[in-house]
Tab-separated table of C-alpha atoms in Angstrom:
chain	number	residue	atom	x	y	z
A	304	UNK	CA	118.544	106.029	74.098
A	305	UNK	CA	116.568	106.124	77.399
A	306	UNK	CA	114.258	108.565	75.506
A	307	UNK	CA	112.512	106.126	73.947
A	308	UNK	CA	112.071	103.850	75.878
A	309	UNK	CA	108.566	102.471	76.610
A	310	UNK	CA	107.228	101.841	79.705
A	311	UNK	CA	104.158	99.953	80.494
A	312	UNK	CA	102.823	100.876	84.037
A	313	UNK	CA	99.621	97.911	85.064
A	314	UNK	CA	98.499	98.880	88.855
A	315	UNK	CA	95.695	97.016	90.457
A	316	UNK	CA	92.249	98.715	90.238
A	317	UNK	CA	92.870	100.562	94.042
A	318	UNK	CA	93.858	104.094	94.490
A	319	UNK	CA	96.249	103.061	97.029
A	320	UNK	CA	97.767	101.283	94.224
A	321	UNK	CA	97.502	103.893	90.985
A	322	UNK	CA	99.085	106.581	92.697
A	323	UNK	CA	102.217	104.966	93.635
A	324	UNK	CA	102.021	103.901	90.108
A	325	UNK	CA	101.799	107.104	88.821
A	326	UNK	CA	104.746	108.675	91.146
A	327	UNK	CA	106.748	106.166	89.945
A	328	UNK	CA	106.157	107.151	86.295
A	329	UNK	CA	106.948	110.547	87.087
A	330	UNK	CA	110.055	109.363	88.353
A	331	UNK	CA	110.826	107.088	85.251
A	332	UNK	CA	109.317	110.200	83.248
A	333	UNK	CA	112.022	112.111	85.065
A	334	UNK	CA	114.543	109.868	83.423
A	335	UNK	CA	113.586	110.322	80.392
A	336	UNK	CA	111.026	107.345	79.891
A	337	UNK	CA	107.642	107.474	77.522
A	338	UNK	CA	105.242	105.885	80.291
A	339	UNK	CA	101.887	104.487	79.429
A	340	UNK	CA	99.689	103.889	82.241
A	341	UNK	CA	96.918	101.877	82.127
A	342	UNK	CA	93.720	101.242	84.212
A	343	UNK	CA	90.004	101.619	84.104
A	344	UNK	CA	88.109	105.181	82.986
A	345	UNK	CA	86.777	106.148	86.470
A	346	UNK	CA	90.240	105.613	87.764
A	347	UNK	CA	91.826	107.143	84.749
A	348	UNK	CA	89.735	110.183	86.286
A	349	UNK	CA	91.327	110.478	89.177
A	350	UNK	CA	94.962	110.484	87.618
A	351	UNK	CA	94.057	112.962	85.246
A	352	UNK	CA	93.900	115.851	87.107
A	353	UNK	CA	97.557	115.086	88.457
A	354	UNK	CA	98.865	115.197	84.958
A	355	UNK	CA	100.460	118.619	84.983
A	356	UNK	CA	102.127	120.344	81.568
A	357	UNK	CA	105.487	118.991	82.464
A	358	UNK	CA	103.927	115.504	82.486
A	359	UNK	CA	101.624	115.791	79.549
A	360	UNK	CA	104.052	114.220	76.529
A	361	UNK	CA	105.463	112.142	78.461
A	362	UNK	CA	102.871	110.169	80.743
A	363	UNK	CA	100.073	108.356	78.531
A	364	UNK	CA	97.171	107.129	80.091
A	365	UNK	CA	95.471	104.039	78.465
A	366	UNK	CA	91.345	103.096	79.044
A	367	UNK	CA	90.819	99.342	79.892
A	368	UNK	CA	87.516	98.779	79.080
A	369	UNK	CA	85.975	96.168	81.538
A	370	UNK	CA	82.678	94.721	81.084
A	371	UNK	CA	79.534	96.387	82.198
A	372	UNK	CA	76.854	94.302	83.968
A	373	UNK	CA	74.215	95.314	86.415
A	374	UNK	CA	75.776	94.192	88.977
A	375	UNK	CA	79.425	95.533	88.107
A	376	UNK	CA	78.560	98.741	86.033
A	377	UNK	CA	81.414	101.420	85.111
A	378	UNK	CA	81.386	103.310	88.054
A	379	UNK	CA	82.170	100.300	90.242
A	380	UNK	CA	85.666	99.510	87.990
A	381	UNK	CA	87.215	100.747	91.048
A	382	UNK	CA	87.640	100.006	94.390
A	383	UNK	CA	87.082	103.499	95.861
A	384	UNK	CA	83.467	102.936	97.137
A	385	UNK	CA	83.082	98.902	96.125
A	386	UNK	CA	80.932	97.423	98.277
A	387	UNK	CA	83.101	94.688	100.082
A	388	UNK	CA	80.674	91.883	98.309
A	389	UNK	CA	81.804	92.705	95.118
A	390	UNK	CA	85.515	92.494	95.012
A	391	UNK	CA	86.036	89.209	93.760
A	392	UNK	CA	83.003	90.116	90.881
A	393	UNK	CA	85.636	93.240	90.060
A	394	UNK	CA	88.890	90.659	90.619
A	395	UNK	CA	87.331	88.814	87.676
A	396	UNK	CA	86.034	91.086	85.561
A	397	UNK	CA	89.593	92.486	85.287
A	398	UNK	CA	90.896	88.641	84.744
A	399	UNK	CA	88.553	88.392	82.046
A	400	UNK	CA	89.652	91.640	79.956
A	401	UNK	CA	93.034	90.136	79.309
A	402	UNK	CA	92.550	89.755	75.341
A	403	UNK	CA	91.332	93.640	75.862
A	404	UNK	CA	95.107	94.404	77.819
A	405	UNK	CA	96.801	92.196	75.162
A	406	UNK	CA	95.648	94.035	72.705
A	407	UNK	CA	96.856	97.091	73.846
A	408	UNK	CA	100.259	95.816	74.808
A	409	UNK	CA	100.483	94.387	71.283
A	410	UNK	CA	99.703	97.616	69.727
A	411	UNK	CA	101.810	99.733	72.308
A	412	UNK	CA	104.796	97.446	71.971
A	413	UNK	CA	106.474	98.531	75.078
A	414	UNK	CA	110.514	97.841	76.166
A	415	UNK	CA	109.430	96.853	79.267
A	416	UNK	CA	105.772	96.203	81.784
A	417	UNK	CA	105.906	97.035	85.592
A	418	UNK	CA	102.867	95.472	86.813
A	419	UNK	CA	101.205	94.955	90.168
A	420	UNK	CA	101.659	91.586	92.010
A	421	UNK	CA	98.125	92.173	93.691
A	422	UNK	CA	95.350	90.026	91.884
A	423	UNK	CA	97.672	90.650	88.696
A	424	UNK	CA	100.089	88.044	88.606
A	425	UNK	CA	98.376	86.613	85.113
A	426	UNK	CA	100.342	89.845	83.387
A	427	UNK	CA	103.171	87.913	83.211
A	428	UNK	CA	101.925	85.190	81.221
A	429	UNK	CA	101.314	88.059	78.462
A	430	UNK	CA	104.239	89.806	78.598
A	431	UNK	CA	105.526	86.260	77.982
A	432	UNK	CA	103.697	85.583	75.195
A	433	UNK	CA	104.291	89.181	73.622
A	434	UNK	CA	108.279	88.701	74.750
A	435	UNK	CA	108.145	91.729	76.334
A	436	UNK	CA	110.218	91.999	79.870
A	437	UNK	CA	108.004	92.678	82.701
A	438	UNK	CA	108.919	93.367	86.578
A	439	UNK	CA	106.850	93.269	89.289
A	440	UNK	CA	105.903	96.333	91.732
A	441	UNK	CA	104.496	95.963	95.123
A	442	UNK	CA	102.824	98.913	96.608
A	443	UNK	CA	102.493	97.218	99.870
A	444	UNK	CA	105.654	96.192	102.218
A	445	UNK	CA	108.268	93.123	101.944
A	446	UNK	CA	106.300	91.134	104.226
A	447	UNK	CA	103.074	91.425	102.390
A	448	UNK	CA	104.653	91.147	99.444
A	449	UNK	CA	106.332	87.853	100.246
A	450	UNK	CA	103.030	86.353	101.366
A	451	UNK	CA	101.396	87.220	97.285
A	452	UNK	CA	104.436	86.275	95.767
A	453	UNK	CA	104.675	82.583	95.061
A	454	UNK	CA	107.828	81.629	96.058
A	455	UNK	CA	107.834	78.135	95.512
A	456	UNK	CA	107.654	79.017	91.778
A	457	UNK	CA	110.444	81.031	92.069
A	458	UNK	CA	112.854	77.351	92.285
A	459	UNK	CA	110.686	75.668	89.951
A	460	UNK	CA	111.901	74.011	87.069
A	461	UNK	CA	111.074	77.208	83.711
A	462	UNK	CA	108.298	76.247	82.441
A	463	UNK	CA	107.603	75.894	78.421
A	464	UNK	CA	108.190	79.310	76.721
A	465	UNK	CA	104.851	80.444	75.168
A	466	UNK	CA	106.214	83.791	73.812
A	467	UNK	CA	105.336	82.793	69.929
A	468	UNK	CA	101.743	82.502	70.198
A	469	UNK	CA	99.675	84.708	68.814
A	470	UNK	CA	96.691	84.866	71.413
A	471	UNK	CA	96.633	84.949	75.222
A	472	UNK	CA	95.232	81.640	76.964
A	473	UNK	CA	92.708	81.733	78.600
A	474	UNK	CA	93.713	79.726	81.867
A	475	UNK	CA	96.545	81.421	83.592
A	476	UNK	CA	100.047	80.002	82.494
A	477	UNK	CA	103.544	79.145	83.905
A	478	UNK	CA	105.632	81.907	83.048
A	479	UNK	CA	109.671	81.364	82.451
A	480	UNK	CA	111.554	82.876	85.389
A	481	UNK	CA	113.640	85.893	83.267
A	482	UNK	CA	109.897	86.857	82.503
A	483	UNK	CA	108.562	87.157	86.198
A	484	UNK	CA	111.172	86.746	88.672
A	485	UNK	CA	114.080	88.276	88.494
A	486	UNK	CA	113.480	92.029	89.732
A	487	UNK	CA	110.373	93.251	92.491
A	488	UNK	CA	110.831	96.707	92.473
A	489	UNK	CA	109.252	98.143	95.849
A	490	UNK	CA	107.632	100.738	97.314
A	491	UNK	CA	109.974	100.553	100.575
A	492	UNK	CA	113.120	101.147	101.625
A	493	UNK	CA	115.597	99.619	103.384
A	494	UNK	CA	115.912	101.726	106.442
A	495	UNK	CA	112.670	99.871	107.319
A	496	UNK	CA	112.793	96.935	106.108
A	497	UNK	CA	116.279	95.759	105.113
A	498	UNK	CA	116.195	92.067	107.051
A	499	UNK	CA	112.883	91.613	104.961
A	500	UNK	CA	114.242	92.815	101.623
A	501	UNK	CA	117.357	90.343	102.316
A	502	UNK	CA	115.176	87.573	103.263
A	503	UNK	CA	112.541	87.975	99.983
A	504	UNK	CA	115.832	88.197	98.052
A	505	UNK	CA	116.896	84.823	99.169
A	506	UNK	CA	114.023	82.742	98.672
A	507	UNK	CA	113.234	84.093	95.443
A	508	UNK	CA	116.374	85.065	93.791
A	509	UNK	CA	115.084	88.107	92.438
A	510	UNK	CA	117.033	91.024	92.601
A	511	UNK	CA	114.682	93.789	95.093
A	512	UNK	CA	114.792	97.587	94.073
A	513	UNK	CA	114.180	100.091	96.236
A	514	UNK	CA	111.852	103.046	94.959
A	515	UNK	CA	111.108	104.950	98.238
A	516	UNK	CA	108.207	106.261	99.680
A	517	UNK	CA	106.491	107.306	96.514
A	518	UNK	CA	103.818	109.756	97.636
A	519	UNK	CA	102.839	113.014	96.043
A	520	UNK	CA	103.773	116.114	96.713
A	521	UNK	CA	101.414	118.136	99.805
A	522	UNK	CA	102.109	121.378	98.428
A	523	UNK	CA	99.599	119.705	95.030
A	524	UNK	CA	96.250	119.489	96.747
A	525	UNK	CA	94.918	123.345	97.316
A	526	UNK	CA	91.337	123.977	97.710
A	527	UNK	CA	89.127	126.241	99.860
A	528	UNK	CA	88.491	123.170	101.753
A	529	UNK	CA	91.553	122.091	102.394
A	530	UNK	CA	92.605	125.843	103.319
A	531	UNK	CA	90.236	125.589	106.042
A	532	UNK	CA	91.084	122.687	107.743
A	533	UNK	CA	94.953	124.254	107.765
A	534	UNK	CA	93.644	127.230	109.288
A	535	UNK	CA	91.721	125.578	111.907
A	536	UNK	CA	95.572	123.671	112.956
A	537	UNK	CA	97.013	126.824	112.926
A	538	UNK	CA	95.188	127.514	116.381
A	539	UNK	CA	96.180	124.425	117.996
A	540	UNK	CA	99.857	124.529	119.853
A	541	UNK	CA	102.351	122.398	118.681
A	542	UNK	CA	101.667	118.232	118.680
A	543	UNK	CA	98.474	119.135	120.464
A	544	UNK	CA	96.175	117.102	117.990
A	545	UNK	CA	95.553	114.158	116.471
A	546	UNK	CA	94.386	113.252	112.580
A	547	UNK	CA	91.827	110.437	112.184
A	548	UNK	CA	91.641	108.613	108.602
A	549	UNK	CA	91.006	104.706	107.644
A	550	UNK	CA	91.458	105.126	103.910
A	551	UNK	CA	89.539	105.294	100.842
A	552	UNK	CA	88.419	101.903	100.546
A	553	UNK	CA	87.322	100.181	103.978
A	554	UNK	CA	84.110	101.790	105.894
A	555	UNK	CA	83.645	101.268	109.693
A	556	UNK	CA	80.723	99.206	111.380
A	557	UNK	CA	78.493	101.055	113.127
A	558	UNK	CA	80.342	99.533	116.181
A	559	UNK	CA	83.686	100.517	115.421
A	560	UNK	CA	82.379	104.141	114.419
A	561	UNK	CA	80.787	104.362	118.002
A	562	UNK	CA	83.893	103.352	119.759
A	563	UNK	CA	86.578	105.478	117.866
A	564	UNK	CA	84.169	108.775	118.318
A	565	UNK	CA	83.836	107.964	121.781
A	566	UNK	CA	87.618	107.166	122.063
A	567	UNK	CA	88.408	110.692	120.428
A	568	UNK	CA	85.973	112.395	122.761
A	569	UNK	CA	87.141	110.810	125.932
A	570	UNK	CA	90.727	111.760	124.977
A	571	UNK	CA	89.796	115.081	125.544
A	572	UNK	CA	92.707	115.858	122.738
A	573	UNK	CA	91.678	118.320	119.602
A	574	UNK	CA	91.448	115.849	115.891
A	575	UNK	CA	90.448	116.015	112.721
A	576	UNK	CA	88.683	113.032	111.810
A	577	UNK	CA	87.761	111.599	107.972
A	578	UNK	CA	84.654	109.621	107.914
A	579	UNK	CA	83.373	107.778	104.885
A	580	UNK	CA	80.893	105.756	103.554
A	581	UNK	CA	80.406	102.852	100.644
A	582	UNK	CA	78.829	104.356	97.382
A	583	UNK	CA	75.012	103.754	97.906
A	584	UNK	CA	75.714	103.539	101.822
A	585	UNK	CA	75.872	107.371	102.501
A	586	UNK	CA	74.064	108.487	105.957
A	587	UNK	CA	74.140	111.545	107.480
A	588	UNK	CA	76.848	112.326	110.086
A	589	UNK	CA	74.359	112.888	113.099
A	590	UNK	CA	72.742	109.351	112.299
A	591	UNK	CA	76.182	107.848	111.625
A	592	UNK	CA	78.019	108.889	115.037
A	593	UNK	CA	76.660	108.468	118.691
A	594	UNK	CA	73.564	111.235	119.417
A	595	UNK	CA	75.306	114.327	120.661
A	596	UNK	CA	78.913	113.515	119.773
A	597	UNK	CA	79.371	116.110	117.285
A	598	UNK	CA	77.509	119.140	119.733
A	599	UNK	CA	79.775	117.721	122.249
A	600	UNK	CA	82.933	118.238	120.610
A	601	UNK	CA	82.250	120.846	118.100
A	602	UNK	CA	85.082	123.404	119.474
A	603	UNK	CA	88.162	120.765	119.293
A	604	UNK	CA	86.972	118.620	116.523
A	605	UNK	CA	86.683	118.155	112.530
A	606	UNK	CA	84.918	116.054	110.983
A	607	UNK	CA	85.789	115.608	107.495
A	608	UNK	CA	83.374	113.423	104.523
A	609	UNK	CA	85.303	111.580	101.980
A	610	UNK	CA	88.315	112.960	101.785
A	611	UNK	CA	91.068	115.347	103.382
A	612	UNK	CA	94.500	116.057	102.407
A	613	UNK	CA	95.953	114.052	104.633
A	614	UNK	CA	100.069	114.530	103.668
A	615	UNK	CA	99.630	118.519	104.363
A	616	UNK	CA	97.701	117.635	107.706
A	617	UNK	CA	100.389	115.218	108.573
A	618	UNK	CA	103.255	117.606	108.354
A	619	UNK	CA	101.517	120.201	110.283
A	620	UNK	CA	103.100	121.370	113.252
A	621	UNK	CA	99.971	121.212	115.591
A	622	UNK	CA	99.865	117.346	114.517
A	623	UNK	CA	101.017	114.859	117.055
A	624	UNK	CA	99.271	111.656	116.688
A	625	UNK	CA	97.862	109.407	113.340
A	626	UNK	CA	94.777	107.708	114.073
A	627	UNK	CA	94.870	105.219	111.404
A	628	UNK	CA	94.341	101.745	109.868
A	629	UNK	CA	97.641	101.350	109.050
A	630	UNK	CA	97.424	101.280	105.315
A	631	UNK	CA	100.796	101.580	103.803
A	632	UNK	CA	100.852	104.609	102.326
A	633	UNK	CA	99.582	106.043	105.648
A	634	UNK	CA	102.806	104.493	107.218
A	635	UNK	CA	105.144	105.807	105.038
A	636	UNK	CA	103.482	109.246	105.290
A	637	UNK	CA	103.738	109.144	109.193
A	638	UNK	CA	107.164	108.065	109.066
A	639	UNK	CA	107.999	110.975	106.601
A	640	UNK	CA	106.213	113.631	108.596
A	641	UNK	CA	107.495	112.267	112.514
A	642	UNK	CA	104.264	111.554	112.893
A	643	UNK	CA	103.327	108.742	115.632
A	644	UNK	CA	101.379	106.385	114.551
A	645	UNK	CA	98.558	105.292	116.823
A	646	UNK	CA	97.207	101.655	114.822
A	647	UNK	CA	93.887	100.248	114.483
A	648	UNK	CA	94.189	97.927	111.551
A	649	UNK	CA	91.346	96.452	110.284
A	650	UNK	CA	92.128	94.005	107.263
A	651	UNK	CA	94.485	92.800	104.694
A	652	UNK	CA	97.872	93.752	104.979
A	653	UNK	CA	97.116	96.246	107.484
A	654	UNK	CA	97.498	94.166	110.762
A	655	UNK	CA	101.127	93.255	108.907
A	656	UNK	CA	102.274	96.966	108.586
A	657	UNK	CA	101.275	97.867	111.986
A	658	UNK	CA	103.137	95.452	114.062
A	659	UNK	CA	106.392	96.383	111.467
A	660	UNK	CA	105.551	100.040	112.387
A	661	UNK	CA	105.230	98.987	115.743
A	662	UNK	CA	109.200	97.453	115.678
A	663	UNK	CA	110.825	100.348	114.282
A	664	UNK	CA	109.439	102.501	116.977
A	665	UNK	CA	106.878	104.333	114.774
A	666	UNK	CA	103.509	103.232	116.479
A	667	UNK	CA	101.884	101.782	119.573
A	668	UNK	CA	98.744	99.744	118.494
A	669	UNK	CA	95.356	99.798	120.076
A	670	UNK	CA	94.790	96.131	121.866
A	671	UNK	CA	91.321	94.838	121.201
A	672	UNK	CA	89.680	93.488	123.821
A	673	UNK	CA	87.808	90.428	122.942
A	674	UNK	CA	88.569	91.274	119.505
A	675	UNK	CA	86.368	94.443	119.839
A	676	UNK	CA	87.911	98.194	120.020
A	677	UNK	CA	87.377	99.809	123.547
A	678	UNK	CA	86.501	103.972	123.908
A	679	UNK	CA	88.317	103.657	127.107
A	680	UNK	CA	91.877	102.383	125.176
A	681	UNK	CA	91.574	104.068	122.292
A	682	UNK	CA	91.569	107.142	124.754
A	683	UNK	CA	93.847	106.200	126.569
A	684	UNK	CA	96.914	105.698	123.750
A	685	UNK	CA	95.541	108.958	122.005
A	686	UNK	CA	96.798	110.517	125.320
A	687	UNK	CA	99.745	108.348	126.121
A	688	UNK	CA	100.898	109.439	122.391
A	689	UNK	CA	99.687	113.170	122.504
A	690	UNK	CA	100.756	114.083	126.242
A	691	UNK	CA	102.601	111.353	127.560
A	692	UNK	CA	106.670	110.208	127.200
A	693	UNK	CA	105.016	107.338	124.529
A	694	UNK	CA	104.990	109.895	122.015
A	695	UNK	CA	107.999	111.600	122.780
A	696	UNK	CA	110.383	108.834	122.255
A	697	UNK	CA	108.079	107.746	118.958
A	698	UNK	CA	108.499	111.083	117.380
A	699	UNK	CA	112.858	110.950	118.507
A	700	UNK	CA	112.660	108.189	116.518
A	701	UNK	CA	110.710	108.987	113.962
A	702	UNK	CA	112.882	112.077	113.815
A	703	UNK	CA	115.846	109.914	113.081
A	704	UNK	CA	114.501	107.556	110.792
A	705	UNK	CA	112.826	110.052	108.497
A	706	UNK	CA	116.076	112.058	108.086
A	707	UNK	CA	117.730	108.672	106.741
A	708	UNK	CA	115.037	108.219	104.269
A	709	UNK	CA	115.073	111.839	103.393
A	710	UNK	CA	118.997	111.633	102.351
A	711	UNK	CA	118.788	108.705	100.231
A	712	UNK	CA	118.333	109.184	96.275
A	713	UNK	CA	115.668	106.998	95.019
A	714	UNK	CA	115.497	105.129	91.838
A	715	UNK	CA	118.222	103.356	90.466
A	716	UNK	CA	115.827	100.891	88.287
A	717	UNK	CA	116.956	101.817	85.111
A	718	UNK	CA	120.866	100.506	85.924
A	719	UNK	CA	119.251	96.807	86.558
């Protein structure tokens, strides 16, 4: 019975990551699945207090216990607020808990592991050596996750079968193929991406399920805060403004802060903009942002520290523009809401997702100019988007394409 059924759900140590996790396990929970997701305390946290009562018995969350140094203490186990020096000091911190995660997989004794392809591709060698059947999940899109997948492996001869040991290696192993490679569920759909999806299929040979968007619910972030932000759109007309947010995990130079305010300013359009800062790297906003930029723009603009809820901002009515770094969720959520996109990617996969946003007519990107961002063009595609016939045939399509998505029924991993 699918009732008791275990599920083992490994995302990496990102936020961008956990919560597609955990909307996945509500979907699997949905189904009738006993999920048991698994991270660090301080992200554990976080995904706690989106465990509601029809959730509770059926969504475990495990503690992986990483090791504490000066340098990495518990606090930094995530990457919300890591200072960009010490991800590859958290990459192998987490590498080096495996006995820790095999331990708890051996005592669990799950039916099956979805883990994250991201920095975690060594999961595979224990669900190998505890025979336990393990998929991979990509939170990130078919082209990004073709360039972390390694598909040479994928025609490789199997390699020797380790599953009756009785300890995890250290090193990382070769992992036999039905272990590792033959389903990549992912958090896309084919409406976007269905030449990608084909192609990843056919160099790997795995089989690529579709999960969907996999974003939570607007209507489950209320606060005073957030009330008043919503309040403040409800004065604006219809597509008159524009929403500002580079994500929880990447902070601006002082540079690129400058020329995005500026940019807003000179666009003469209304925004709500989400500023943040590393943990230990917190300045004030007046020192942060060019002198007299917030006096300047007090009566048309928000600014925001840390966080906003950016889903109920995006499918509000006065919003007509997303300022963004083109993180992946953030696509997905623009595409969702009709919202154009207006791209500034900074790093990682970002620069990936906004030139595929930019081919299925979601986005128009802001050109650097000798690899530097420009007041003057940022201003001028915040207006092209917000007032000009640029946005108008963005949103038609947007329009379009989100009804598609909107129709299909998600989730048919359990009939692999």
């Amino acid at each position: 019975m699918a009732s008791s059924r275990k599920v083992f759900m490994f995302p990496w140590l990102a936020y961008g990551h956990i919560s597609p996790h955990f909307e996945l396990a509500k979907k699997l929970s949905d189904r009738g699945f006993s999920i048991y997701l698994c991270s660090t305390p301080i992200n554990l946290g976080f995904i706690k207090k989106k465990v509601t009562q029809k959730y509770s018995s059926s969504i475990h969350l495990l503690e992986l216990h990483l090791q504490e140094t000066p340098e990495l203490p518990a606090f930094y186990h995530t990457t919300n607020g890591l200072p960009p020096h010490l991800m590859s000091t958290l990459t192998n911190t987490l590498k080096r808990a495996k006995l820790n995660l095999y331990n708890i997989l051996k005592s669990i004794q799950p039916d099956l592991i979805i883990y994250d392809v991201v920095l975690q591709m060594w999961t595979a060698g224990l669900a190998s050596t505890l025979n336990i059947p393990a998929v991979k999940f990509t939170t990130s899109n078919i082209k990004q996750a073709r360039n972390v997948c390694d598909v040479k492996n994928a025609n490789n001869a199997e390699a020797e079968d380790n599953s009756t040991a009785d300890h995890p290696e250290d090193d990382d192993q070769e992992v036999p193929k039905r272990f590792c490679d033959s389903i990549m569920v992912v958090r896309s759909c084919r409406e976007i991406e269905r030449k990608y999806m084909k192609y990843l299929s056919d160099m790997t040979m795995m089989k690529v399920v579709s999960a969907g968007p996999l974003f939570q619910d607007p209507g489950e972030n209320q606060d005073e805060k957030n009330d008043e932000l919503i309040q403040w759109l409800e004065e604006k007309s219809e597509c008159s403004s524009v929403f500002a947010s580079f994500g929880s995990e990447y902070f601006l130079t002082k540079e690129d802060m400058e020329e995005i305010a500026l940019g807003l300013e000179l666009s003469n359009m209304n925004f709500i903009w989400v500023v943040r800062f590393p943990v230990g790297g917190k300045m004030s906003l007046e020192e942060a942002l060019p002198e007299g930029f917030l006096v300047r723009v007090k009566d048309r603009g928000r600014i925001v520290e840390g966080w906003a809820p950016q889903a109920k901002i995006l499918r509000h009515p006065s919003i007509g523009g997303f300022v963004c770094h083109c993180g992946w969720s953030s696509v997905l959520e623009s595409i969702e809401f009709g919202v154009p996109i207006i791209a500034i990617p900074m790093h990682l996969d970002q620069p990936i997702n906004a030139k595929l946003a930019v081919e299925v007519g979601a986005a128009v990107e802001v050109v650097r100019g000798e690899n530097r961002l420009d007041r003057d063009v940022i201003a001028q595609v915040i207006k092209d988007v917000i007032i000009g016939n640029v946005g108008d045939d963005l949103r038609r399509n947007m329009r379009d394409l989100s009804q598609k998505i909107q129709k299909k029924n998600w989730m048919n991993l359990w009939s692999c």
